[in-house]
Amino acid sequence: MKVFIISMRNLILGGIVFLVVLVAGIVLLVKDPLHVSDSYHPGEASVTASTNSSAPPSQPSGTAKPSLNMDITVNGTTAEVSLLTQNFEFVQENGELGQTPVYGKGHAHLYLNGESKGMIYHPEFILKKLPKGEHEIRVELNYSNHLPYKVEATKKIVVK
């Protein structure tokens, strides 16, 4: 009988350890420890994402800095977004992480309510199935190596 009590104690202890590890794993999966919206703060110096990324090219003399405006049309739970840029051309990524950035060319990073939703390679796109309520859409222009131009546009919309 004594053997059974020791085994039961070990079984209970093992179950408790399993539950603690399970809960910790779920918390780590749900919580984004790198929270992308905290990675860019206007006014701070750029920091390369990895050692393979090349530094952004300097602005050529006589060339204006890119600018960005955003036009959004909400229809039901869909938002049609048009990015109005000057001195900037959207280019498709060719899959190379270390590609050389070209000033005035690149892509945009899209954030919805502070969370990264992906990269944009065209000046017009659609956001579908937005939940009802107020949402903040932020778009920032980036070089092909993902370093920011430090040019962004933010708009708030209401989905009814």
GROMACS .gro file of C-alpha atoms in nm, residues 74-76 131-135 156-160:
model
   13
   74VAL     CA    1  -1.539   5.195  -4.579
   75ASN     CA    2  -1.824   4.988  -4.722
   76GLY     CA    3  -1.979   4.749  -4.468
  131PRO     CA    4  -1.506   4.374  -3.698
  132LYS     CA    5  -1.750   4.650  -3.605
  133GLY     CA    6  -1.603   4.942  -3.415
  134GLU     CA    7  -1.322   5.194  -3.445
  135HIS     CA    8  -0.993   5.088  -3.605
  156LYS     CA    9  -0.894   5.605  -3.791
  157ILE     CA   10  -1.204   5.445  -3.940
  158VAL     CA   11  -1.535   5.327  -3.799
  159VAL     CA   12  -1.695   5.004  -3.920
  160LYS     CA   13  -2.070   5.002  -3.856
   0.00000   0.00000   0.00000
